[in-house]
mmCIF file of C-alpha atoms and ligand atoms in Angstrom:
data_model
loop_
_atom_site.group_PDB
_atom_site.id
_atom_site.type_symbol
_atom_site.label_atom_id
_atom_site.label_comp_id
_atom_site.label_asym_id
_atom_site.label_seq_id
_atom_site.Cartn_x
_atom_site.Cartn_y
_atom_site.Cartn_z
ATOM 1 C CA MET H 1 -24.632 1.692 13.130
ATOM 2 C CA SER H 2 -21.805 2.302 15.589
ATOM 3 C CA ARG H 3 -19.418 5.182 14.815
ATOM 4 C CA LEU H 4 -16.609 3.387 16.623
ATOM 5 C CA VAL H 5 -13.768 2.449 14.236
ATOM 6 C CA TYR H 6 -10.850 0.145 15.001
ATOM 7 C CA VAL H 7 -7.634 1.155 13.205
ATOM 8 C CA LEU H 8 -5.315 -1.851 13.422
ATOM 9 C CA ASN H 9 -1.639 -1.981 12.457
ATOM 10 C CA GLY H 10 0.532 -5.039 12.037
ATOM 11 C CA PRO H 11 4.191 -5.882 12.581
ATOM 12 C CA ASN H 12 7.049 -3.423 12.202
ATOM 13 C CA LEU H 13 4.720 -0.446 11.765
ATOM 14 C CA ASN H 14 5.863 0.720 15.218
ATOM 15 C CA LEU H 15 9.140 1.583 13.439
ATOM 16 C CA LEU H 16 7.556 3.914 10.877
ATOM 17 C CA GLY H 17 9.645 7.003 10.341
ATOM 18 C CA ARG H 18 12.859 5.029 10.874
ATOM 19 C CA ARG H 19 11.976 1.953 8.816
ATOM 20 C CA GLN H 20 12.932 2.156 5.126
ATOM 21 C CA PRO H 21 11.812 5.802 4.840
ATOM 22 C CA HIS H 22 12.345 5.705 1.051
ATOM 23 C CA ILE H 23 9.415 3.246 0.975
ATOM 24 C CA TYR H 24 7.281 4.205 3.980
ATOM 25 C CA GLY H 25 8.098 7.897 4.410
ATOM 26 C CA HIS H 26 9.192 9.891 7.449
ATOM 27 C CA GLU H 27 5.981 9.991 9.442
ATOM 28 C CA THR H 28 5.816 7.935 12.610
ATOM 29 C CA LEU H 29 2.867 5.824 13.694
ATOM 30 C CA ALA H 30 2.210 8.444 16.390
ATOM 31 C CA ASP H 31 1.958 11.089 13.620
ATOM 32 C CA ILE H 32 -0.534 8.885 11.770
ATOM 33 C CA GLU H 33 -2.558 8.325 14.932
ATOM 34 C CA ARG H 34 -2.682 12.085 15.606
ATOM 35 C CA GLU H 35 -3.877 12.813 12.057
ATOM 36 C CA CYS H 36 -6.438 10.012 12.234
ATOM 37 C CA ARG H 37 -7.779 11.354 15.545
ATOM 38 C CA ALA H 38 -8.076 14.893 14.152
ATOM 39 C CA LEU H 39 -10.012 13.666 11.122
ATOM 40 C CA ALA H 40 -12.121 11.299 13.221
ATOM 41 C CA ALA H 41 -13.207 14.238 15.381
ATOM 42 C CA GLU H 42 -14.291 16.097 12.229
ATOM 43 C CA LEU H 43 -16.148 13.040 10.926
ATOM 44 C CA LYS H 44 -17.630 12.315 14.362
ATOM 45 C CA LEU H 45 -16.005 8.906 14.518
ATOM 46 C CA GLU H 46 -14.617 7.370 17.693
ATOM 47 C CA LEU H 47 -11.281 5.569 17.239
ATOM 48 C CA ARG H 48 -9.467 2.674 18.821
ATOM 49 C CA PHE H 49 -5.951 2.813 17.341
ATOM 50 C CA HIS H 50 -3.652 -0.167 17.921
ATOM 51 C CA GLN H 51 -0.406 -1.686 16.659
ATOM 52 C CA SER H 52 1.080 -5.081 17.412
ATOM 53 C CA ASN H 53 3.887 -7.290 16.221
ATOM 54 C CA ARG H 54 1.867 -10.305 17.437
ATOM 55 C CA GLU H 55 -0.750 -11.920 15.232
ATOM 56 C CA TYR H 56 -2.931 -13.061 18.153
ATOM 57 C CA GLU H 57 -3.273 -9.508 19.498
ATOM 58 C CA ILE H 58 -4.611 -8.311 16.163
ATOM 59 C CA ILE H 59 -7.058 -11.227 16.143
ATOM 60 C CA ASP H 60 -8.180 -10.360 19.693
ATOM 61 C CA TRP H 61 -8.850 -6.727 18.668
ATOM 62 C CA ILE H 62 -10.904 -7.922 15.698
ATOM 63 C CA HIS H 63 -12.928 -10.077 18.107
ATOM 64 C CA GLN H 64 -13.451 -7.040 20.373
ATOM 65 C CA ALA H 65 -14.547 -5.004 17.364
ATOM 66 C CA ARG H 66 -17.268 -7.605 16.579
ATOM 67 C CA ASP H 67 -19.271 -6.482 19.604
ATOM 68 C CA ALA H 68 -18.794 -2.772 19.245
ATOM 69 C CA ALA H 69 -17.412 -1.344 16.017
ATOM 70 C CA GLY H 70 -19.022 0.075 12.897
ATOM 71 C CA ALA H 71 -15.903 -0.574 10.798
ATOM 72 C CA ILE H 72 -12.292 -1.758 10.806
ATOM 73 C CA VAL H 73 -9.412 -0.060 8.996
ATOM 74 C CA ILE H 74 -6.458 -2.437 8.928
ATOM 75 C CA ASN H 75 -2.878 -2.316 7.717
ATOM 76 C CA PRO H 76 -1.918 -5.919 8.443
ATOM 77 C CA ALA H 77 1.645 -5.240 7.208
ATOM 78 C CA ALA H 78 3.476 -8.533 6.518
ATOM 79 C CA PHE H 79 0.510 -10.528 7.911
ATOM 80 C CA THR H 80 -1.382 -9.358 4.803
ATOM 81 C CA HIS H 81 0.522 -11.901 2.778
ATOM 82 C CA THR H 82 0.604 -14.763 5.288
ATOM 83 C CA SER H 83 -2.289 -14.756 7.707
ATOM 84 C CA VAL H 84 -5.297 -16.977 7.143
ATOM 85 C CA ALA H 85 -6.003 -16.463 10.867
ATOM 86 C CA ILE H 86 -6.497 -12.699 10.452
ATOM 87 C CA LEU H 87 -8.649 -13.326 7.381
ATOM 88 C CA ASP H 88 -10.767 -15.811 9.348
ATOM 89 C CA ALA H 89 -11.200 -13.281 12.162
ATOM 90 C CA LEU H 90 -12.242 -10.546 9.698
ATOM 91 C CA ASN H 91 -14.732 -12.965 8.165
ATOM 92 C CA THR H 92 -16.533 -13.049 11.538
ATOM 93 C CA PHE H 93 -16.946 -9.246 11.402
ATOM 94 C CA ASP H 94 -19.923 -8.028 9.336
ATOM 95 C CA PRO H 95 -19.472 -4.209 9.063
ATOM 96 C CA PRO H 96 -17.100 -2.574 6.537
ATOM 97 C CA VAL H 97 -13.401 -3.485 6.443
ATOM 98 C CA ILE H 98 -10.887 -1.266 4.620
ATOM 99 C CA GLU H 99 -7.352 -2.547 3.985
ATOM 100 C CA VAL H 100 -4.586 0.055 3.856
ATOM 101 C CA HIS H 101 -1.004 -0.174 2.638
ATOM 102 C CA ILE H 102 1.309 2.802 2.752
ATOM 103 C CA SER H 103 3.335 1.535 -0.211
ATOM 104 C CA ASN H 104 2.003 0.294 -3.527
ATOM 105 C CA VAL H 105 2.425 -3.402 -2.828
ATOM 106 C CA HIS H 106 1.727 -4.220 -6.493
ATOM 107 C CA LYS H 107 4.818 -2.319 -7.585
ATOM 108 C CA ARG H 108 7.000 -4.324 -5.186
ATOM 109 C CA GLU H 109 8.151 -7.957 -4.819
ATOM 110 C CA ALA H 110 5.815 -10.661 -6.163
ATOM 111 C CA PHE H 111 5.212 -12.077 -2.669
ATOM 112 C CA ARG H 112 3.495 -8.786 -1.740
ATOM 113 C CA HIS H 113 1.010 -9.053 -4.599
ATOM 114 C CA HIS H 114 -1.203 -11.549 -2.821
ATOM 115 C CA SER H 115 -3.300 -10.450 0.128
ATOM 116 C CA PHE H 116 -5.434 -12.856 2.166
ATOM 117 C CA VAL H 117 -7.153 -9.825 3.703
ATOM 118 C CA SER H 118 -8.216 -8.469 0.294
ATOM 119 C CA THR H 119 -10.535 -11.450 -0.149
ATOM 120 C CA ARG H 120 -12.592 -9.951 2.720
ATOM 121 C CA ALA H 121 -11.922 -6.205 2.489
ATOM 122 C CA ASP H 122 -14.659 -3.944 1.125
ATOM 123 C CA GLY H 123 -11.974 -1.577 -0.169
ATOM 124 C CA VAL H 124 -8.197 -1.540 -0.543
ATOM 125 C CA ILE H 125 -5.941 1.530 -0.526
ATOM 126 C CA ALA H 126 -2.284 1.098 -1.504
ATOM 127 C CA GLY H 127 0.457 3.496 -2.494
ATOM 128 C CA PHE H 128 -1.084 6.705 -1.113
ATOM 129 C CA GLY H 129 1.475 6.915 1.666
ATOM 130 C CA THR H 130 0.179 7.590 5.152
ATOM 131 C CA GLN H 131 -2.664 9.614 3.598
ATOM 132 C CA GLY H 132 -4.233 6.209 2.871
ATOM 133 C CA TYR H 133 -5.380 5.995 6.498
ATOM 134 C CA LEU H 134 -7.246 9.286 6.179
ATOM 135 C CA LEU H 135 -8.870 8.242 2.902
ATOM 136 C CA ALA H 136 -9.941 4.997 4.571
ATOM 137 C CA LEU H 137 -11.563 6.915 7.445
ATOM 138 C CA ARG H 138 -13.466 9.128 5.001
ATOM 139 C CA ARG H 139 -14.738 6.036 3.189
ATOM 140 C CA VAL H 140 -15.731 4.400 6.457
ATOM 141 C CA ALA H 141 -17.690 7.512 7.510
ATOM 142 C CA THR H 142 -19.595 7.369 4.204
ATOM 143 C CA LEU H 143 -20.336 3.658 4.554
ATOM 144 C CA ILE H 144 -21.520 4.085 8.166
ATOM 145 C CA GLU H 145 -23.801 6.952 7.099
ATOM 146 C CA ASP H 146 -25.187 4.941 4.148
ATOM 147 C CA LYS H 147 -26.092 2.118 6.521
ATOM 148 C CA ALA H 148 -27.663 4.511 9.020
ATOM 149 C CA GLY H 149 -29.702 6.298 6.339
HETATM 150 C C1 LIG U 201 2.750 -2.613 4.098
HETATM 151 C C2 LIG U 201 3.192 -3.476 2.906
HETATM 152 C C3 LIG U 201 3.577 -4.878 3.360
HETATM 153 O O1 LIG U 201 3.970 -5.671 2.251
HETATM 154 C C4 LIG U 201 4.727 -4.812 4.345
HETATM 155 O O2 LIG U 201 5.026 -6.098 4.825
HETATM 156 C C5 LIG U 201 4.502 -3.856 5.439
HETATM 157 C C6 LIG U 201 3.807 -2.595 5.186
HETATM 158 C C7 LIG U 201 2.495 -1.154 3.683
HETATM 159 O O3 LIG U 201 1.886 -0.442 4.482
HETATM 160 O O4 LIG U 201 2.900 -0.713 2.609
HETATM 161 O O5 LIG U 201 4.972 -4.070 6.564
HETATM 162 O O6 LIG U 201 1.545 -3.146 4.615
#
Protein backbone atom coordinates (compact mmCIF):
# COMPACT_ATOMS: atom_id res chain seq x y z
CA MET A 1 0.00 0.00 0.00
CA SER A 2 1.46 3.33 -1.10
CA ARG A 3 2.40 5.80 1.66
CA LEU A 4 1.74 8.71 -0.68
CA VAL A 5 -1.18 10.87 0.55
CA TYR A 6 -2.93 13.61 -1.41
CA VAL A 7 -4.17 16.47 0.80
CA LEU A 8 -6.65 18.44 -1.30
CA ASN A 9 -8.22 21.79 -0.45
CA GLY A 10 -11.14 23.47 -2.15
CA PRO A 11 -12.18 27.05 -2.87
CA ASN A 12 -11.37 30.02 -0.66
CA LEU A 13 -9.06 27.99 1.58
CA ASN A 14 -6.16 29.96 0.06
CA LEU A 15 -7.50 32.86 2.16
CA LEU A 16 -7.25 31.04 5.50
CA GLY A 17 -5.92 33.29 8.21
CA ARG A 18 -7.67 36.31 6.67
CA ARG A 19 -11.02 34.68 5.88
CA GLN A 20 -13.59 34.86 8.69
CA PRO A 21 -10.99 34.11 11.39
CA HIS A 22 -13.74 33.82 14.03
CA ILE A 23 -14.85 30.69 12.13
CA TYR A 24 -11.66 29.35 10.54
CA GLY A 25 -8.97 30.64 12.90
CA HIS A 26 -5.76 32.56 12.25
CA GLU A 27 -3.62 29.87 10.68
CA THR A 28 -2.87 30.15 6.99
CA LEU A 29 -2.94 27.29 4.52
CA ALA A 30 0.87 27.50 4.42
CA ASP A 31 0.89 26.97 8.22
CA ILE A 32 -1.34 23.91 7.79
CA GLU A 33 0.87 22.55 5.02
CA ARG A 34 3.99 22.99 7.19
CA GLU A 35 2.36 21.16 10.12
CA CYS A 36 1.10 18.40 7.83
CA ARG A 37 4.59 17.94 6.35
CA ALA A 38 6.18 17.75 9.81
CA LEU A 39 3.71 15.10 10.93
CA ALA A 40 3.95 13.23 7.63
CA ALA A 41 7.72 12.95 8.11
CA GLU A 42 7.13 11.44 11.56
CA LEU A 43 4.52 9.02 10.18
CA LYS A 44 6.68 8.23 7.14
CA LEU A 45 4.04 9.47 4.74
CA GLU A 46 4.80 11.31 1.52
CA LEU A 47 2.48 14.26 0.82
CA ARG A 48 1.12 16.04 -2.21
CA PHE A 49 -0.58 19.16 -0.82
CA HIS A 50 -2.79 21.18 -3.16
CA GLN A 51 -5.45 23.91 -3.11
CA SER A 52 -7.64 25.13 -5.93
CA ASN A 53 -10.63 27.37 -6.45
CA ARG A 54 -11.46 25.33 -9.58
CA GLU A 55 -13.49 22.15 -9.36
CA TYR A 56 -11.82 20.52 -12.38
CA GLU A 57 -8.34 20.86 -10.84
CA ILE A 58 -9.46 18.99 -7.75
CA ILE A 59 -10.96 16.29 -9.97
CA ASP A 60 -7.70 16.04 -11.94
CA TRP A 61 -5.70 15.57 -8.70
CA ILE A 62 -8.09 12.82 -7.60
CA HIS A 63 -7.50 11.12 -10.97
CA GLN A 64 -3.72 11.43 -10.46
CA ALA A 65 -4.09 9.95 -6.98
CA ARG A 66 -5.83 6.86 -8.46
CA ASP A 67 -2.54 5.67 -9.94
CA ALA A 68 -0.29 6.47 -7.03
CA ALA A 69 -1.80 7.29 -3.65
CA GLY A 70 -2.56 5.22 -0.57
CA ALA A 71 -5.14 7.74 0.68
CA ILE A 72 -6.78 11.12 0.10
CA VAL A 73 -7.47 13.72 2.78
CA ILE A 74 -9.85 16.32 1.36
CA ASN A 75 -11.39 19.55 2.56
CA PRO A 76 -13.64 20.24 -0.42
CA ALA A 77 -14.80 23.52 1.18
CA ALA A 78 -17.99 24.79 -0.52
CA PHE A 79 -17.77 21.98 -3.13
CA THR A 80 -18.63 19.62 -0.25
CA HIS A 81 -22.21 20.76 -0.48
CA THR A 82 -22.53 21.06 -4.27
CA SER A 83 -20.23 18.76 -6.17
CA VAL A 84 -21.49 15.47 -7.56
CA ALA A 85 -18.44 15.63 -9.88
CA ILE A 86 -15.98 15.47 -6.96
CA LEU A 87 -18.01 12.67 -5.40
CA ASP A 88 -17.94 10.75 -8.69
CA ALA A 89 -14.16 11.20 -8.92
CA LEU A 90 -13.69 9.97 -5.33
CA ASN A 91 -15.85 6.96 -6.14
CA THR A 92 -13.22 5.91 -8.70
CA PHE A 93 -10.56 5.90 -5.95
CA ASP A 94 -10.44 2.71 -3.85
CA PRO A 95 -8.05 3.51 -0.93
CA PRO A 96 -9.16 5.46 2.18
CA VAL A 97 -10.69 8.93 1.87
CA ILE A 98 -10.95 11.24 4.90
CA GLU A 99 -13.07 14.40 4.70
CA VAL A 100 -11.96 17.34 6.83
CA HIS A 101 -13.76 20.54 7.79
CA ILE A 102 -12.13 23.14 9.98
CA SER A 103 -15.48 24.34 11.32
CA ASN A 104 -18.29 22.21 12.68
CA VAL A 105 -20.50 22.37 9.61
CA HIS A 106 -23.40 20.83 11.56
CA LYS A 107 -23.51 23.81 13.89
CA ARG A 108 -23.78 26.21 10.95
CA GLU A 109 -26.33 27.01 8.21
CA ALA A 110 -28.60 24.16 7.07
CA PHE A 111 -27.09 24.15 3.57
CA ARG A 112 -23.77 23.04 5.12
CA HIS A 113 -25.33 20.00 6.76
CA HIS A 114 -25.37 17.95 3.58
CA SER A 115 -22.13 16.65 2.13
CA PHE A 116 -21.95 14.74 -1.16
CA VAL A 117 -18.40 13.73 -0.23
CA SER A 118 -19.52 12.13 3.06
CA THR A 119 -21.38 9.46 1.09
CA ARG A 120 -17.92 8.23 -0.02
CA ALA A 121 -15.61 9.24 2.84
CA ASP A 122 -14.34 6.54 5.20
CA GLY A 123 -14.17 9.14 7.98
CA VAL A 124 -15.25 12.73 8.54
CA ILE A 125 -13.60 15.26 10.86
CA ALA A 126 -15.39 18.56 11.51
CA GLY A 127 -15.00 21.28 14.10
CA PHE A 128 -11.48 20.43 15.28
CA GLY A 129 -10.02 23.52 13.66
CA THR A 130 -6.89 23.07 11.59
CA GLN A 131 -5.89 20.20 13.90
CA GLY A 132 -8.41 18.15 11.90
CA TYR A 133 -5.84 17.78 9.11
CA LEU A 134 -3.33 16.26 11.52
CA LEU A 135 -5.92 13.88 12.97
CA ALA A 136 -6.81 12.83 9.43
CA LEU A 137 -3.16 12.07 8.64
CA ARG A 138 -2.84 9.95 11.79
CA ARG A 139 -5.94 8.00 10.79
CA VAL A 140 -4.64 7.54 7.26
CA ALA A 141 -1.31 6.20 8.57
CA THR A 142 -3.22 3.64 10.66
CA LEU A 143 -5.41 2.58 7.74
CA ILE A 144 -2.40 2.24 5.41
CA GLU A 145 -0.60 0.12 8.02
CA ASP A 146 -3.69 -2.07 8.58
CA LYS A 147 -3.85 -2.76 4.85
CA ALA A 148 -0.13 -3.50 4.66
CA GLY A 149 -0.24 -5.85 7.67
C1 LIG B 1 -15.32 24.23 5.31
C2 LIG B 1 -16.84 24.31 5.57
C3 LIG B 1 -17.60 24.62 4.29
O1 LIG B 1 -18.99 24.69 4.54
C4 LIG B 1 -17.14 25.96 3.73
O2 LIG B 1 -17.78 26.21 2.50
C5 LIG B 1 -15.68 26.07 3.61
C6 LIG B 1 -14.81 25.48 4.63
C7 LIG B 1 -14.53 24.05 6.61
O3 LIG B 1 -13.35 23.71 6.51
O4 LIG B 1 -15.04 24.27 7.71
O5 LIG B 1 -15.17 26.74 2.71
O6 LIG B 1 -15.07 23.11 4.48
